[in-house]
């Protein structure tokens, strides 16, 4: 359902105010991040940063209008960042501190069939809680098992899914049986805007210690 003219005007005013007020922001990927998690992140950032989400078309249009109203602003480069499922986190504070809050606010999540695994999934050996009648299910996944104390026990750690692979129905079913939520999702940092400069968020990993190690 499209926004009413009043709500759209209010959104534009909010975004323009944020762009005028703050000199720094993170561009974040919000794939697989639910509304409750976004709200939790907003609360964690209260007094430090402001989170803004919206449709890419609206955000791009708002940025263009802001640039027209403020011809000297370098913020026009943010328009190209409005691609995919993204949002902005505006701040005037320490980027490192805001980053820590964003990266700490993650939630465990189950493996969904057809989704791309963000990380490797290793299932540890040991009792599974599954009855012996389900042995064939483990054999289908080529997982070595034995029966111990009336239940199936995995005899080895199993590299079930590799990062980047699509999760299959059998893999998702096994993880559900074992009560394992293998992935964590949160706002993923893509880029950083700081006083007119736009750069990859990985630049924040370059600490004084890293620089010293490279040049000493």
JSON list of N, CA and C in Angstrom, two decimals, residues 50-83:
[
{"chain": "A", "resi": 50, "resn": "UNK", "atom": "N", "xyz": [20.78, 7.48, 14.53]},
{"chain": "A", "resi": 50, "resn": "UNK", "atom": "CA", "xyz": [19.40, 7.38, 14.05]},
{"chain": "A", "resi": 50, "resn": "UNK", "atom": "C", "xyz": [19.35, 6.40, 12.88]},
{"chain": "A", "resi": 51, "resn": "UNK", "atom": "N", "xyz": [18.38, 5.49, 12.93]},
{"chain": "A", "resi": 51, "resn": "UNK", "atom": "CA", "xyz": [18.21, 4.49, 11.87]},
{"chain": "A", "resi": 51, "resn": "UNK", "atom": "C", "xyz": [17.08, 4.93, 10.94]},
{"chain": "A", "resi": 52, "resn": "UNK", "atom": "N", "xyz": [17.34, 4.87, 9.63]},
{"chain": "A", "resi": 52, "resn": "UNK", "atom": "CA", "xyz": [16.32, 5.23, 8.64]},
{"chain": "A", "resi": 52, "resn": "UNK", "atom": "C", "xyz": [16.20, 4.12, 7.60]},
{"chain": "A", "resi": 53, "resn": "UNK", "atom": "N", "xyz": [14.99, 3.63, 7.42]},
{"chain": "A", "resi": 53, "resn": "UNK", "atom": "CA", "xyz": [14.69, 2.64, 6.38]},
{"chain": "A", "resi": 53, "resn": "UNK", "atom": "C", "xyz": [13.69, 3.27, 5.41]},
{"chain": "A", "resi": 54, "resn": "UNK", "atom": "N", "xyz": [13.55, 2.68, 4.25]},
{"chain": "A", "resi": 54, "resn": "UNK", "atom": "CA", "xyz": [12.58, 3.19, 3.29]},
{"chain": "A", "resi": 54, "resn": "UNK", "atom": "C", "xyz": [12.76, 2.56, 1.93]},
{"chain": "A", "resi": 55, "resn": "UNK", "atom": "N", "xyz": [11.83, 2.84, 1.03]},
{"chain": "A", "resi": 55, "resn": "UNK", "atom": "CA", "xyz": [11.95, 2.34, -0.33]},
{"chain": "A", "resi": 55, "resn": "UNK", "atom": "C", "xyz": [13.09, 3.06, -1.04]},
{"chain": "A", "resi": 56, "resn": "UNK", "atom": "N", "xyz": [13.84, 2.32, -1.83]},
{"chain": "A", "resi": 56, "resn": "UNK", "atom": "CA", "xyz": [14.98, 2.91, -2.53]},
{"chain": "A", "resi": 56, "resn": "UNK", "atom": "C", "xyz": [14.57, 4.09, -3.41]},
{"chain": "A", "resi": 57, "resn": "UNK", "atom": "N", "xyz": [13.44, 3.97, -4.09]},
{"chain": "A", "resi": 57, "resn": "UNK", "atom": "CA", "xyz": [13.01, 5.06, -4.97]},
{"chain": "A", "resi": 57, "resn": "UNK", "atom": "C", "xyz": [12.76, 6.34, -4.18]},
{"chain": "A", "resi": 58, "resn": "UNK", "atom": "N", "xyz": [12.15, 6.18, -3.00]},
{"chain": "A", "resi": 58, "resn": "UNK", "atom": "CA", "xyz": [11.89, 7.36, -2.16]},
{"chain": "A", "resi": 58, "resn": "UNK", "atom": "C", "xyz": [13.18, 7.96, -1.63]},
{"chain": "A", "resi": 59, "resn": "UNK", "atom": "N", "xyz": [14.09, 7.09, -1.17]},
{"chain": "A", "resi": 59, "resn": "UNK", "atom": "CA", "xyz": [15.34, 7.59, -0.60]},
{"chain": "A", "resi": 59, "resn": "UNK", "atom": "C", "xyz": [16.17, 8.31, -1.67]},
{"chain": "A", "resi": 60, "resn": "UNK", "atom": "N", "xyz": [16.20, 7.73, -2.89]},
{"chain": "A", "resi": 60, "resn": "UNK", "atom": "CA", "xyz": [16.96, 8.38, -3.97]},
{"chain": "A", "resi": 60, "resn": "UNK", "atom": "C", "xyz": [16.35, 9.75, -4.32]},
{"chain": "A", "resi": 61, "resn": "UNK", "atom": "N", "xyz": [15.03, 9.80, -4.40]},
{"chain": "A", "resi": 61, "resn": "UNK", "atom": "CA", "xyz": [14.36, 11.05, -4.74]},
{"chain": "A", "resi": 61, "resn": "UNK", "atom": "C", "xyz": [14.62, 12.10, -3.66]},
{"chain": "A", "resi": 62, "resn": "UNK", "atom": "N", "xyz": [14.59, 11.67, -2.41]},
{"chain": "A", "resi": 62, "resn": "UNK", "atom": "CA", "xyz": [14.83, 12.59, -1.30]},
{"chain": "A", "resi": 62, "resn": "UNK", "atom": "C", "xyz": [16.25, 13.15, -1.34]},
{"chain": "A", "resi": 63, "resn": "UNK", "atom": "N", "xyz": [17.21, 12.27, -1.65]},
{"chain": "A", "resi": 63, "resn": "UNK", "atom": "CA", "xyz": [18.61, 12.72, -1.76]},
{"chain": "A", "resi": 63, "resn": "UNK", "atom": "C", "xyz": [18.76, 13.73, -2.89]},
{"chain": "A", "resi": 64, "resn": "UNK", "atom": "N", "xyz": [18.11, 13.45, -4.04]},
{"chain": "A", "resi": 64, "resn": "UNK", "atom": "CA", "xyz": [18.19, 14.39, -5.17]},
{"chain": "A", "resi": 64, "resn": "UNK", "atom": "C", "xyz": [17.60, 15.75, -4.80]},
{"chain": "A", "resi": 65, "resn": "UNK", "atom": "N", "xyz": [16.46, 15.74, -4.11]},
{"chain": "A", "resi": 65, "resn": "UNK", "atom": "CA", "xyz": [15.84, 17.01, -3.70]},
{"chain": "A", "resi": 65, "resn": "UNK", "atom": "C", "xyz": [16.75, 17.76, -2.73]},
{"chain": "A", "resi": 66, "resn": "UNK", "atom": "N", "xyz": [17.37, 17.02, -1.80]},
{"chain": "A", "resi": 66, "resn": "UNK", "atom": "CA", "xyz": [18.25, 17.65, -0.82]},
{"chain": "A", "resi": 66, "resn": "UNK", "atom": "C", "xyz": [19.45, 18.30, -1.51]},
{"chain": "A", "resi": 67, "resn": "UNK", "atom": "N", "xyz": [19.98, 17.63, -2.53]},
{"chain": "A", "resi": 67, "resn": "UNK", "atom": "CA", "xyz": [21.13, 18.17, -3.28]},
{"chain": "A", "resi": 67, "resn": "UNK", "atom": "C", "xyz": [20.71, 19.42, -4.05]},
{"chain": "A", "resi": 68, "resn": "UNK", "atom": "N", "xyz": [19.51, 19.40, -4.62]},
{"chain": "A", "resi": 68, "resn": "UNK", "atom": "CA", "xyz": [19.02, 20.59, -5.33]},
{"chain": "A", "resi": 68, "resn": "UNK", "atom": "C", "xyz": [18.87, 21.77, -4.39]},
{"chain": "A", "resi": 69, "resn": "UNK", "atom": "N", "xyz": [18.44, 21.50, -3.17]},
{"chain": "A", "resi": 69, "resn": "UNK", "atom": "CA", "xyz": [18.26, 22.56, -2.18]},
{"chain": "A", "resi": 69, "resn": "UNK", "atom": "C", "xyz": [19.58, 22.98, -1.54]},
{"chain": "A", "resi": 70, "resn": "UNK", "atom": "N", "xyz": [20.57, 22.09, -1.60]},
{"chain": "A", "resi": 70, "resn": "UNK", "atom": "CA", "xyz": [21.89, 22.37, -1.01]},
{"chain": "A", "resi": 70, "resn": "UNK", "atom": "C", "xyz": [22.97, 22.01, -2.03]},
{"chain": "A", "resi": 71, "resn": "UNK", "atom": "N", "xyz": [23.16, 22.85, -3.04]},
{"chain": "A", "resi": 71, "resn": "UNK", "atom": "CA", "xyz": [24.05, 22.52, -4.16]},
{"chain": "A", "resi": 71, "resn": "UNK", "atom": "C", "xyz": [25.49, 22.17, -3.77]},
{"chain": "A", "resi": 72, "resn": "UNK", "atom": "N", "xyz": [25.95, 22.68, -2.63]},
{"chain": "A", "resi": 72, "resn": "UNK", "atom": "CA", "xyz": [27.35, 22.44, -2.24]},
{"chain": "A", "resi": 72, "resn": "UNK", "atom": "C", "xyz": [27.55, 21.14, -1.46]},
{"chain": "A", "resi": 73, "resn": "UNK", "atom": "N", "xyz": [26.45, 20.44, -1.17]},
{"chain": "A", "resi": 73, "resn": "UNK", "atom": "CA", "xyz": [26.59, 19.23, -0.35]},
{"chain": "A", "resi": 73, "resn": "UNK", "atom": "C", "xyz": [27.24, 18.09, -1.13]},
{"chain": "A", "resi": 74, "resn": "UNK", "atom": "N", "xyz": [28.10, 17.31, -0.46]},
{"chain": "A", "resi": 74, "resn": "UNK", "atom": "CA", "xyz": [28.72, 16.16, -1.13]},
{"chain": "A", "resi": 74, "resn": "UNK", "atom": "C", "xyz": [27.87, 14.89, -0.98]},
{"chain": "A", "resi": 75, "resn": "UNK", "atom": "N", "xyz": [26.69, 15.03, -0.43]},
{"chain": "A", "resi": 75, "resn": "UNK", "atom": "CA", "xyz": [25.89, 13.85, -0.06]},
{"chain": "A", "resi": 75, "resn": "UNK", "atom": "C", "xyz": [25.24, 13.16, -1.26]},
{"chain": "A", "resi": 76, "resn": "UNK", "atom": "N", "xyz": [25.36, 13.76, -2.46]},
{"chain": "A", "resi": 76, "resn": "UNK", "atom": "CA", "xyz": [24.75, 13.18, -3.66]},
{"chain": "A", "resi": 76, "resn": "UNK", "atom": "C", "xyz": [25.22, 11.75, -3.91]},
{"chain": "A", "resi": 77, "resn": "UNK", "atom": "N", "xyz": [26.44, 11.44, -3.48]},
{"chain": "A", "resi": 77, "resn": "UNK", "atom": "CA", "xyz": [26.99, 10.10, -3.74]},
{"chain": "A", "resi": 77, "resn": "UNK", "atom": "C", "xyz": [26.21, 8.99, -3.00]},
{"chain": "A", "resi": 78, "resn": "UNK", "atom": "N", "xyz": [25.40, 9.38, -2.01]},
{"chain": "A", "resi": 78, "resn": "UNK", "atom": "CA", "xyz": [24.61, 8.37, -1.30]},
{"chain": "A", "resi": 78, "resn": "UNK", "atom": "C", "xyz": [23.50, 7.80, -2.17]},
{"chain": "A", "resi": 79, "resn": "UNK", "atom": "N", "xyz": [23.13, 8.53, -3.24]},
{"chain": "A", "resi": 79, "resn": "UNK", "atom": "CA", "xyz": [22.04, 8.07, -4.09]},
{"chain": "A", "resi": 79, "resn": "UNK", "atom": "C", "xyz": [22.36, 6.70, -4.70]},
{"chain": "A", "resi": 80, "resn": "UNK", "atom": "N", "xyz": [23.61, 6.51, -5.12]},
{"chain": "A", "resi": 80, "resn": "UNK", "atom": "CA", "xyz": [24.01, 5.24, -5.73]},
{"chain": "A", "resi": 80, "resn": "UNK", "atom": "C", "xyz": [24.03, 4.08, -4.74]},
{"chain": "A", "resi": 81, "resn": "UNK", "atom": "N", "xyz": [23.99, 4.41, -3.44]},
{"chain": "A", "resi": 81, "resn": "UNK", "atom": "CA", "xyz": [24.01, 3.36, -2.41]},
{"chain": "A", "resi": 81, "resn": "UNK", "atom": "C", "xyz": [22.62, 2.76, -2.19]},
{"chain": "A", "resi": 82, "resn": "UNK", "atom": "N", "xyz": [21.59, 3.41, -2.72]},
{"chain": "A", "resi": 82, "resn": "UNK", "atom": "CA", "xyz": [20.21, 2.94, -2.52]},
{"chain": "A", "resi": 82, "resn": "UNK", "atom": "C", "xyz": [19.89, 1.83, -3.51]},
{"chain": "A", "resi": 83, "resn": "UNK", "atom": "N", "xyz": [20.55, 0.70, -3.33]},
{"chain": "A", "resi": 83, "resn": "UNK", "atom": "CA", "xyz": [20.36, -0.48, -4.17]},
{"chain": "A", "resi": 83, "resn": "UNK", "atom": "C", "xyz": [20.22, -1.69, -3.27]}
]
